Amino acid sequence: MLLLLLGILVLHIAILVLLFVSTIVSSWLVSNGSYADLWQNCSEGVSSTWNCLSSSNNEWLQSVQAMMILSIIFSVLSLFLFFCQLFTLTKGGRFYLTGIFQLLAGLCVVAGASIFTVRHTEWHRDPASFGYAYILAWVAFPLAIISGIIYVILRKRE
């Protein structure tokens, strides 16, 4: 049972790292000499200096920012609730609340990444490819859903 709990904890921390990195790092879109993320657009200028401008005020981009931040908040709350329920839940009880918050984190990630996928051409017109932070967001989605399902199925034993 201890190995199972340790495995679930490692999975949850890995999801949190993926969410933090995908939200903070500036490589959602990558093109020749420029990077764009949820917060700013950076391009390489003269003599290898970087010119960074804040991202546009598009409503869809702000909703992607909000969804990614909410996913981090829900996942952190889920981890906190897991520890609380681990010590307060009665024998045989399920981690429903923890699982619900983790499922909400997964749903927020998929909503934000889907909006970005559909609308990114309105924001960055140059031909660009998706960067690794965007891919990490999509990787975090199924892991968060799987983790949430595991929490809902998991029963507390002594």
Short mmCIF file of C-alpha atoms in Angstrom, two decimals:
data_model
loop_
_atom_site.label_atom_id
_atom_site.label_comp_id
_atom_site.label_asym_id
_atom_site.label_seq_id
_atom_site.Cartn_x
_atom_site.Cartn_y
_atom_site.Cartn_z
CA MET A 1 0.00 0.00 0.00
CA LEU A 2 2.88 2.33 0.76
CA LEU A 3 4.33 1.80 -2.74
CA LEU A 4 0.94 2.58 -4.29
CA LEU A 5 0.66 5.83 -2.34
CA LEU A 6 4.23 6.74 -3.25
CA GLY A 7 3.52 6.07 -6.93
CA ILE A 8 0.38 8.20 -6.85
CA LEU A 9 2.30 10.99 -5.12
CA VAL A 10 5.10 10.87 -7.72
CA LEU A 11 2.52 10.97 -10.54
CA HIS A 12 0.79 13.96 -8.95
CA ILE A 13 4.06 15.87 -8.50
CA ALA A 14 5.03 15.08 -12.10
CA ILE A 15 1.69 16.52 -13.26
CA LEU A 16 2.29 19.65 -11.20
CA VAL A 17 5.75 20.09 -12.73
CA LEU A 18 4.31 19.68 -16.23
CA LEU A 19 1.61 22.25 -15.51
CA PHE A 20 4.04 24.77 -14.04
CA VAL A 21 6.53 24.40 -16.90
CA SER A 22 3.89 24.57 -19.62
CA THR A 23 2.36 27.69 -18.10
CA ILE A 24 5.58 29.59 -17.40
CA VAL A 25 8.00 28.67 -20.20
CA SER A 26 7.96 30.78 -23.35
CA SER A 27 7.71 28.25 -26.12
CA TRP A 28 4.09 27.60 -26.96
CA LEU A 29 4.82 28.78 -30.51
CA VAL A 30 8.27 28.68 -32.07
CA SER A 31 9.37 30.17 -35.39
CA ASN A 32 12.64 31.42 -36.84
CA GLY A 33 14.18 33.56 -34.11
CA SER A 34 11.00 34.12 -32.13
CA TYR A 35 9.14 32.48 -29.30
CA ALA A 36 5.62 33.10 -28.10
CA ASP A 37 3.89 31.92 -24.98
CA LEU A 38 0.83 32.84 -22.98
CA TRP A 39 2.44 35.94 -21.51
CA GLN A 40 4.79 37.49 -24.07
CA ASN A 41 6.22 37.37 -27.58
CA CYS A 42 9.99 37.39 -27.82
CA SER A 43 12.06 37.81 -30.98
CA GLU A 44 15.78 37.94 -31.50
CA GLY A 45 16.93 41.42 -32.39
CA VAL A 46 20.18 43.03 -33.45
CA SER A 47 23.39 41.70 -31.85
CA SER A 48 21.66 38.72 -30.23
CA THR A 49 19.43 40.76 -27.92
CA TRP A 50 15.89 39.66 -27.25
CA ASN A 51 12.95 42.00 -27.77
CA CYS A 52 9.98 40.89 -25.71
CA LEU A 53 6.50 42.38 -25.91
CA SER A 54 3.61 41.46 -23.70
CA SER A 55 1.02 39.24 -25.30
CA SER A 56 -2.04 40.77 -26.87
CA ASN A 57 -5.23 41.50 -25.01
CA ASN A 58 -7.31 38.95 -26.89
CA GLU A 59 -10.10 37.51 -24.79
CA TRP A 60 -9.30 33.99 -25.95
CA LEU A 61 -5.66 34.31 -24.86
CA GLN A 62 -6.75 35.57 -21.45
CA SER A 63 -9.08 32.59 -21.15
CA VAL A 64 -6.17 30.24 -21.96
CA GLN A 65 -4.09 31.99 -19.29
CA ALA A 66 -6.95 31.61 -16.80
CA MET A 67 -7.48 27.94 -17.63
CA MET A 68 -3.81 27.09 -17.16
CA ILE A 69 -3.65 28.97 -13.85
CA LEU A 70 -6.85 27.28 -12.68
CA SER A 71 -5.41 23.88 -13.59
CA ILE A 72 -2.39 24.58 -11.38
CA ILE A 73 -4.60 25.79 -8.53
CA PHE A 74 -6.89 22.74 -8.76
CA SER A 75 -3.94 20.36 -8.87
CA VAL A 76 -2.25 21.99 -5.85
CA LEU A 77 -5.56 21.88 -3.96
CA SER A 78 -5.92 18.25 -4.92
CA LEU A 79 -2.47 17.43 -3.54
CA PHE A 80 -3.24 19.29 -0.32
CA LEU A 81 -6.60 17.51 0.02
CA PHE A 82 -4.90 14.16 -0.61
CA PHE A 83 -2.62 14.69 2.37
CA CYS A 84 -5.51 15.93 4.52
CA GLN A 85 -7.74 13.01 3.56
CA LEU A 86 -4.88 10.56 4.02
CA PHE A 87 -4.80 11.37 7.73
CA THR A 88 -8.48 12.15 8.39
CA LEU A 89 -10.42 9.78 6.14
CA THR A 90 -12.01 6.77 7.80
CA LYS A 91 -10.92 3.25 6.88
CA GLY A 92 -12.53 2.17 3.62
CA GLY A 93 -13.28 5.74 2.53
CA ARG A 94 -12.58 6.98 -0.97
CA PHE A 95 -10.66 10.06 -2.01
CA TYR A 96 -13.60 11.59 -3.90
CA LEU A 97 -12.80 15.24 -3.20
CA THR A 98 -9.16 14.81 -4.19
CA GLY A 99 -10.18 13.06 -7.41
CA ILE A 100 -12.74 15.72 -8.32
CA PHE A 101 -10.20 18.52 -7.99
CA GLN A 102 -7.66 16.58 -10.07
CA LEU A 103 -10.28 15.91 -12.74
CA LEU A 104 -11.10 19.64 -12.77
CA ALA A 105 -7.40 20.37 -13.28
CA GLY A 106 -7.36 18.03 -16.28
CA LEU A 107 -10.48 19.62 -17.74
CA CYS A 108 -8.99 23.11 -17.37
CA VAL A 109 -5.82 22.02 -19.17
CA VAL A 110 -7.73 20.52 -22.08
CA ALA A 111 -9.95 23.60 -22.34
CA GLY A 112 -6.99 25.98 -22.38
CA ALA A 113 -4.91 23.94 -24.82
CA SER A 114 -7.91 23.44 -27.12
CA ILE A 115 -8.68 27.16 -27.22
CA PHE A 116 -5.02 27.89 -27.98
CA THR A 117 -4.97 25.26 -30.73
CA VAL A 118 -7.97 26.72 -32.49
CA ARG A 119 -7.24 30.43 -32.08
CA HIS A 120 -3.43 30.79 -32.17
CA THR A 121 -3.41 31.84 -35.84
CA GLU A 122 -5.28 35.05 -34.95
CA TRP A 123 -2.51 36.02 -32.57
CA HIS A 124 0.69 34.89 -34.29
CA ARG A 125 0.31 35.17 -38.07
CA ASP A 126 3.85 34.10 -39.00
CA PRO A 127 4.27 30.42 -39.81
CA ALA A 128 5.18 28.82 -36.52
CA SER A 129 5.22 25.38 -34.98
CA PHE A 130 4.03 24.39 -31.56
CA GLY A 131 6.75 24.41 -28.91
CA TYR A 132 7.49 21.99 -26.13
CA ALA A 133 5.49 23.90 -23.49
CA TYR A 134 2.35 23.43 -25.60
CA ILE A 135 3.11 19.70 -25.90
CA LEU A 136 3.70 19.44 -22.15
CA ALA A 137 0.24 20.92 -21.56
CA TRP A 138 -1.27 18.21 -23.75
CA VAL A 139 0.76 15.53 -21.93
CA ALA A 140 -0.44 16.85 -18.55
CA PHE A 141 -4.09 16.49 -19.60
CA PRO A 142 -4.39 12.67 -19.79
CA LEU A 143 -2.09 12.24 -16.80
CA ALA A 144 -4.30 14.51 -14.69
CA ILE A 145 -7.44 12.66 -15.80
CA ILE A 146 -5.85 9.28 -15.04
CA SER A 147 -4.67 10.55 -11.67
CA GLY A 148 -8.15 11.86 -10.86
CA ILE A 149 -9.71 8.52 -11.74
CA ILE A 150 -7.16 6.71 -9.58
CA TYR A 151 -8.01 8.99 -6.65
CA VAL A 152 -11.75 8.32 -7.07
CA ILE A 153 -11.19 4.54 -7.17
CA LEU A 154 -8.62 4.49 -4.36
CA ARG A 155 -9.80 3.34 -0.92
CA LYS A 156 -8.03 4.07 2.32
CA ARG A 157 -6.63 1.06 4.13
CA GLU A 158 -4.74 0.81 7.37
#
